[in-house]
Amino acid sequence: MVKKFIDEESGKLIEEKVMNAITIDCVIFGFDQGRLEVLLVEHGTGISKGKWGLPGGWIKEDESIDDAANRVLRELTGIEDLYLEQLKAFGDPKRFPLGRVITIGYYALIKKADYDVKAGFTASDAKWYTMDQVKDMIYDHKEILSYSLKHLRNRVRQAPIGFNLLPEKFTLLQLMQLYQEVLNIELDKPNFRRKILKMKLLVDLKEKEKNVSHRAAKLYKFDPDIYKRLTDKGFNFEI
């Protein structure tokens, strides 16, 4: 099968062969003002024109699946260089109305402040939605989102991937709000604070929040090198 793509060097539309009946769909999570959000795009062409769904596209015959996922996100939203993890294949025979198409799901975690999201190529718009704002989406994209959210909840309990959603400098309250929102639970503030600090994963920046109406809180950052050294010694991350 042949599809049109944007040539990154010339900016012109070119035709390239793609994998037959296999696509990529990506769930992009962000975190803002204490709420978990997902990035959706409005399709500008094809049978789903004017409808909203996850960023997705075809896999070129000469690229790996991971490369395809990164390219799709870059073309549709301008996002690149991010935490990206493969979920699984979604292959219900009726998931695509024009024939059998299997899609490989991915999910990504980004620091929203680091990216200026812009719709591009076949997407006419791109917007962030909180989980309760997500209504109708094309095909089986709500199923993919639901599966991705369950996977994220399991992963954040076992590995410190949640820090990919926070700004480089954050407060312990922001960190607790992140876990409460992702896991959909209430956490005891003193217990959470004590448990997190006991792990010794955070670097105290000796700084405090600025320009806030409440009492300024201390700022921390996550150091992946510290986490690696601890895991090499047998440390297990668990929330």
mmCIF file of C-alpha atoms in Angstrom:
data_model
loop_
_atom_site.group_PDB
_atom_site.id
_atom_site.type_symbol
_atom_site.label_atom_id
_atom_site.label_comp_id
_atom_site.label_asym_id
_atom_site.label_seq_id
_atom_site.Cartn_x
_atom_site.Cartn_y
_atom_site.Cartn_z
ATOM 1 C CA MET A 1 0.000 0.000 0.000
ATOM 2 C CA VAL A 2 1.199 3.560 -0.765
ATOM 3 C CA LYS A 3 0.446 6.614 1.399
ATOM 4 C CA LYS A 4 1.465 10.275 1.341
ATOM 5 C CA PHE A 5 3.900 11.712 3.878
ATOM 6 C CA ILE A 6 5.688 15.010 4.468
ATOM 7 C CA ASP A 7 9.367 14.905 3.552
ATOM 8 C CA GLU A 8 11.132 16.463 6.566
ATOM 9 C CA GLU A 9 13.938 18.016 4.520
ATOM 10 C CA SER A 10 11.940 19.548 1.656
ATOM 11 C CA GLY A 11 8.539 19.888 3.320
ATOM 12 C CA LYS A 12 6.913 18.419 0.214
ATOM 13 C CA LEU A 13 4.393 15.599 0.062
ATOM 14 C CA ILE A 14 5.911 12.321 -1.064
ATOM 15 C CA GLU A 15 4.528 8.829 -1.541
ATOM 16 C CA GLU A 16 5.976 5.864 0.330
ATOM 17 C CA LYS A 17 5.028 2.236 0.848
ATOM 18 C CA VAL A 18 3.488 1.394 4.223
ATOM 19 C CA MET A 19 2.776 -1.793 6.134
ATOM 20 C CA ASN A 20 -0.498 -3.238 4.916
ATOM 21 C CA ALA A 21 -3.314 -2.991 7.503
ATOM 22 C CA ILE A 22 -1.043 -2.129 10.467
ATOM 23 C CA THR A 23 -1.048 1.305 12.126
ATOM 24 C CA ILE A 24 0.170 3.159 15.228
ATOM 25 C CA ASP A 25 -2.014 4.939 17.811
ATOM 26 C CA CYS A 26 -0.549 6.926 20.716
ATOM 27 C CA VAL A 27 -1.993 7.991 24.060
ATOM 28 C CA ILE A 28 -0.170 11.131 25.221
ATOM 29 C CA PHE A 29 -0.622 11.944 28.898
ATOM 30 C CA GLY A 30 0.093 15.324 30.469
ATOM 31 C CA PHE A 31 -0.431 16.749 33.961
ATOM 32 C CA ASP A 32 -1.591 20.295 34.668
ATOM 33 C CA GLN A 33 -3.121 22.045 37.678
ATOM 34 C CA GLY A 34 -3.482 18.747 39.506
ATOM 35 C CA ARG A 35 -5.347 17.020 36.661
ATOM 36 C CA LEU A 36 -4.286 14.201 34.363
ATOM 37 C CA GLU A 37 -4.920 15.059 30.711
ATOM 38 C CA VAL A 38 -4.762 13.331 27.342
ATOM 39 C CA LEU A 39 -3.927 14.930 23.999
ATOM 40 C CA LEU A 40 -6.446 14.353 21.209
ATOM 41 C CA VAL A 41 -6.317 15.422 17.571
ATOM 42 C CA GLU A 42 -9.085 16.353 15.164
ATOM 43 C CA HIS A 43 -8.744 14.520 11.873
ATOM 44 C CA GLY A 44 -8.553 16.790 8.853
ATOM 45 C CA THR A 45 -8.869 14.158 6.130
ATOM 46 C CA GLY A 46 -10.337 10.733 5.403
ATOM 47 C CA ILE A 47 -13.436 8.987 6.722
ATOM 48 C CA SER A 48 -12.877 10.400 10.227
ATOM 49 C CA LYS A 49 -12.565 14.015 9.082
ATOM 50 C CA GLY A 50 -13.877 16.424 11.737
ATOM 51 C CA LYS A 51 -13.816 13.752 14.453
ATOM 52 C CA TRP A 52 -11.493 13.436 17.433
ATOM 53 C CA GLY A 53 -9.176 10.609 18.361
ATOM 54 C CA LEU A 54 -5.694 9.617 19.425
ATOM 55 C CA PRO A 55 -2.720 10.681 17.299
ATOM 56 C CA GLY A 56 -2.007 7.832 14.905
ATOM 57 C CA GLY A 57 -0.864 6.845 11.463
ATOM 58 C CA TRP A 58 0.681 4.297 9.145
ATOM 59 C CA ILE A 59 4.028 2.529 9.523
ATOM 60 C CA LYS A 60 6.459 2.941 6.651
ATOM 61 C CA GLU A 61 7.918 -0.264 5.284
ATOM 62 C CA ASP A 62 11.475 0.897 5.963
ATOM 63 C CA GLU A 63 11.091 2.062 9.588
ATOM 64 C CA SER A 64 10.845 0.313 12.944
ATOM 65 C CA ILE A 65 7.625 0.413 14.951
ATOM 66 C CA ASP A 66 9.182 2.673 17.602
ATOM 67 C CA ASP A 67 10.492 5.035 14.910
ATOM 68 C CA ALA A 68 7.016 5.122 13.382
ATOM 69 C CA ALA A 69 5.449 6.062 16.726
ATOM 70 C CA ASN A 70 7.922 8.901 17.230
ATOM 71 C CA ARG A 71 7.438 10.140 13.660
ATOM 72 C CA VAL A 72 3.640 10.073 13.926
ATOM 73 C CA LEU A 73 3.728 12.204 17.083
ATOM 74 C CA ARG A 74 6.202 14.625 15.532
ATOM 75 C CA GLU A 75 4.140 15.041 12.347
ATOM 76 C CA LEU A 76 0.741 15.415 14.008
ATOM 77 C CA THR A 77 1.598 17.385 17.156
ATOM 78 C CA GLY A 78 5.197 18.624 16.921
ATOM 79 C CA ILE A 79 6.100 16.561 20.002
ATOM 80 C CA GLU A 80 9.375 14.643 20.045
ATOM 81 C CA ASP A 81 12.073 13.349 22.442
ATOM 82 C CA LEU A 82 9.679 12.017 25.067
ATOM 83 C CA TYR A 83 9.032 9.000 27.272
ATOM 84 C CA LEU A 84 7.277 6.504 24.989
ATOM 85 C CA GLU A 85 6.310 2.909 25.788
ATOM 86 C CA GLN A 86 4.583 0.265 23.674
ATOM 87 C CA LEU A 87 1.340 -1.164 25.049
ATOM 88 C CA LYS A 88 -0.012 -3.968 22.844
ATOM 89 C CA ALA A 89 -1.766 -4.665 19.540
ATOM 90 C CA PHE A 90 -5.494 -3.969 19.200
ATOM 91 C CA GLY A 91 -7.028 -6.183 16.541
ATOM 92 C CA ASP A 92 -10.781 -6.452 16.806
ATOM 93 C CA PRO A 93 -11.941 -7.372 13.257
ATOM 94 C CA LYS A 94 -14.537 -4.584 13.328
ATOM 95 C CA ARG A 95 -12.387 -1.829 14.850
ATOM 96 C CA PHE A 96 -11.933 -0.062 11.477
ATOM 97 C CA PRO A 97 -15.012 0.361 9.253
ATOM 98 C CA LEU A 98 -13.315 -0.032 5.856
ATOM 99 C CA GLY A 99 -11.547 -3.325 6.505
ATOM 100 C CA ARG A 100 -9.236 -5.249 8.806
ATOM 101 C CA VAL A 101 -6.617 -2.950 10.380
ATOM 102 C CA ILE A 102 -4.528 -3.862 13.421
ATOM 103 C CA THR A 103 -3.102 -0.992 15.454
ATOM 104 C CA ILE A 104 -0.159 -1.033 17.863
ATOM 105 C CA GLY A 105 -0.830 1.124 20.899
ATOM 106 C CA TYR A 106 1.718 3.329 22.635
ATOM 107 C CA TYR A 107 1.522 5.728 25.515
ATOM 108 C CA ALA A 108 3.696 8.747 26.252
ATOM 109 C CA LEU A 109 4.263 10.931 29.306
ATOM 110 C CA ILE A 110 5.293 14.550 28.810
ATOM 111 C CA LYS A 111 5.975 17.698 30.769
ATOM 112 C CA LYS A 112 3.385 19.992 29.205
ATOM 113 C CA ALA A 113 5.406 23.146 29.807
ATOM 114 C CA ASP A 114 8.229 21.773 27.649
ATOM 115 C CA TYR A 115 6.106 21.441 24.510
ATOM 116 C CA ASP A 116 4.233 23.793 22.224
ATOM 117 C CA VAL A 117 1.672 21.404 20.754
ATOM 118 C CA LYS A 118 0.638 22.269 17.196
ATOM 119 C CA ALA A 119 -1.642 20.299 14.911
ATOM 120 C CA GLY A 120 0.014 19.318 11.663
ATOM 121 C CA PHE A 121 -0.109 17.134 8.550
ATOM 122 C CA THR A 122 -3.489 15.282 8.608
ATOM 123 C CA ALA A 123 -4.587 16.756 11.968
ATOM 124 C CA SER A 124 -6.593 19.978 11.813
ATOM 125 C CA ASP A 125 -6.498 20.638 15.570
ATOM 126 C CA ALA A 126 -4.937 19.282 18.778
ATOM 127 C CA LYS A 127 -6.257 19.837 22.310
ATOM 128 C CA TRP A 128 -5.738 18.618 25.866
ATOM 129 C CA TYR A 129 -8.672 16.989 27.683
ATOM 130 C CA THR A 130 -9.078 15.815 31.267
ATOM 131 C CA MET A 131 -10.258 12.226 31.622
ATOM 132 C CA ASP A 132 -13.849 13.245 32.424
ATOM 133 C CA GLN A 133 -13.979 15.536 29.361
ATOM 134 C CA VAL A 134 -13.259 12.708 26.914
ATOM 135 C CA LYS A 135 -16.503 11.700 25.245
ATOM 136 C CA ASP A 136 -16.773 10.190 21.785
ATOM 137 C CA MET A 137 -13.650 9.155 19.893
ATOM 138 C CA ILE A 138 -13.168 7.361 16.601
ATOM 139 C CA TYR A 139 -12.911 3.600 16.190
ATOM 140 C CA ASP A 140 -11.765 1.827 19.394
ATOM 141 C CA HIS A 141 -9.747 4.744 20.739
ATOM 142 C CA LYS A 142 -11.672 4.883 24.025
ATOM 143 C CA GLU A 143 -10.701 1.239 24.589
ATOM 144 C CA ILE A 144 -7.050 2.060 23.865
ATOM 145 C CA LEU A 145 -7.190 5.037 26.251
ATOM 146 C CA SER A 146 -8.798 2.923 28.984
ATOM 147 C CA TYR A 147 -6.190 0.186 28.606
ATOM 148 C CA SER A 148 -3.397 2.763 28.644
ATOM 149 C CA LEU A 149 -4.717 4.370 31.834
ATOM 150 C CA LYS A 150 -4.865 0.993 33.610
ATOM 151 C CA HIS A 151 -1.322 0.233 32.452
ATOM 152 C CA LEU A 152 -0.124 3.650 33.656
ATOM 153 C CA ARG A 153 -1.672 3.058 37.086
ATOM 154 C CA ASN A 154 0.201 -0.214 37.442
ATOM 155 C CA ARG A 155 3.489 1.230 36.195
ATOM 156 C CA VAL A 156 3.566 4.331 38.421
ATOM 157 C CA ARG A 157 3.293 2.087 41.483
ATOM 158 C CA GLN A 158 6.335 0.061 40.432
ATOM 159 C CA ALA A 159 8.665 2.596 38.775
ATOM 160 C CA PRO A 160 9.176 6.370 39.050
ATOM 161 C CA ILE A 161 7.881 7.083 35.533
ATOM 162 C CA GLY A 162 5.375 9.587 36.933
ATOM 163 C CA PHE A 163 8.167 12.147 37.231
ATOM 164 C CA ASN A 164 8.007 12.454 33.418
ATOM 165 C CA LEU A 165 4.721 14.323 33.923
ATOM 166 C CA LEU A 166 6.075 16.890 36.385
ATOM 167 C CA PRO A 167 8.121 20.017 35.747
ATOM 168 C CA GLU A 168 11.830 19.694 36.471
ATOM 169 C CA LYS A 169 11.307 21.452 39.810
ATOM 170 C CA PHE A 170 8.260 20.412 41.844
ATOM 171 C CA THR A 171 6.843 20.395 45.356
ATOM 172 C CA LEU A 172 5.916 17.341 47.396
ATOM 173 C CA LEU A 173 2.283 18.462 47.176
ATOM 174 C CA GLN A 174 2.454 18.437 43.366
ATOM 175 C CA LEU A 175 3.959 14.965 43.496
ATOM 176 C CA MET A 176 1.213 13.733 45.808
ATOM 177 C CA GLN A 177 -1.484 15.306 43.619
ATOM 178 C CA LEU A 178 -0.013 13.486 40.633
ATOM 179 C CA TYR A 179 -0.277 10.091 42.319
ATOM 180 C CA GLN A 180 -3.750 10.834 43.629
ATOM 181 C CA GLU A 181 -4.951 11.801 40.168
ATOM 182 C CA VAL A 182 -3.345 8.914 38.288
ATOM 183 C CA LEU A 183 -4.316 6.263 40.842
ATOM 184 C CA ASN A 184 -7.713 7.841 41.597
ATOM 185 C CA ILE A 185 -7.194 7.530 45.363
ATOM 186 C CA GLU A 186 -6.830 9.796 48.391
ATOM 187 C CA LEU A 187 -3.402 9.786 50.025
ATOM 188 C CA ASP A 188 -2.508 10.777 53.566
ATOM 189 C CA LYS A 189 -0.224 13.797 53.209
ATOM 190 C CA PRO A 190 2.153 13.126 56.169
ATOM 191 C CA ASN A 191 2.489 9.419 55.319
ATOM 192 C CA PHE A 192 3.120 10.119 51.628
ATOM 193 C CA ARG A 193 5.681 12.789 52.421
ATOM 194 C CA ARG A 194 7.488 10.516 54.874
ATOM 195 C CA LYS A 195 7.522 7.543 52.490
ATOM 196 C CA ILE A 196 8.780 9.529 49.496
ATOM 197 C CA LEU A 197 11.569 11.275 51.419
ATOM 198 C CA LYS A 198 12.636 7.972 52.978
ATOM 199 C CA MET A 199 13.301 6.597 49.479
ATOM 200 C CA LYS A 200 16.040 9.246 49.032
ATOM 201 C CA LEU A 201 15.178 9.620 45.337
ATOM 202 C CA LEU A 202 14.631 13.373 45.462
ATOM 203 C CA VAL A 203 17.189 16.146 45.438
ATOM 204 C CA ASP A 204 16.394 19.053 47.753
ATOM 205 C CA LEU A 205 17.109 22.096 45.578
ATOM 206 C CA LYS A 206 17.289 24.461 48.564
ATOM 207 C CA GLU A 207 14.753 26.618 46.772
ATOM 208 C CA LYS A 208 11.132 27.532 47.361
ATOM 209 C CA GLU A 209 8.177 28.384 45.139
ATOM 210 C CA LYS A 210 7.950 31.945 43.895
ATOM 211 C CA ASN A 211 4.990 34.217 43.222
ATOM 212 C CA VAL A 212 2.447 32.065 45.069
ATOM 213 C CA SER A 213 -0.430 33.300 47.241
ATOM 214 C CA HIS A 214 0.096 30.586 49.862
ATOM 215 C CA ARG A 215 3.115 29.695 51.970
ATOM 216 C CA ALA A 216 5.957 28.853 49.577
ATOM 217 C CA ALA A 217 6.870 25.156 49.578
ATOM 218 C CA LYS A 218 10.300 23.602 49.073
ATOM 219 C CA LEU A 219 11.258 22.516 45.579
ATOM 220 C CA TYR A 220 12.722 19.133 44.658
ATOM 221 C CA LYS A 221 13.844 17.318 41.529
ATOM 222 C CA PHE A 222 14.082 13.649 40.588
ATOM 223 C CA ASP A 223 17.575 12.364 39.806
ATOM 224 C CA PRO A 224 17.538 9.268 37.533
ATOM 225 C CA ASP A 225 21.206 8.580 38.339
ATOM 226 C CA ILE A 226 20.363 8.241 42.036
ATOM 227 C CA TYR A 227 17.519 5.875 41.140
ATOM 228 C CA LYS A 228 19.839 3.735 39.014
ATOM 229 C CA ARG A 229 22.432 3.489 41.782
ATOM 230 C CA LEU A 230 19.743 2.497 44.281
ATOM 231 C CA THR A 231 18.214 -0.152 42.001
ATOM 232 C CA ASP A 232 21.668 -1.596 41.361
ATOM 233 C CA LYS A 233 21.804 -2.168 45.114
ATOM 234 C CA GLY A 234 18.410 -3.901 45.152
ATOM 235 C CA PHE A 235 16.094 -0.953 45.832
ATOM 236 C CA ASN A 236 12.421 -1.511 44.866
ATOM 237 C CA PHE A 237 10.247 1.492 44.086
ATOM 238 C CA GLU A 238 6.703 1.033 45.386
ATOM 239 C CA ILE A 239 3.871 3.498 46.078
#
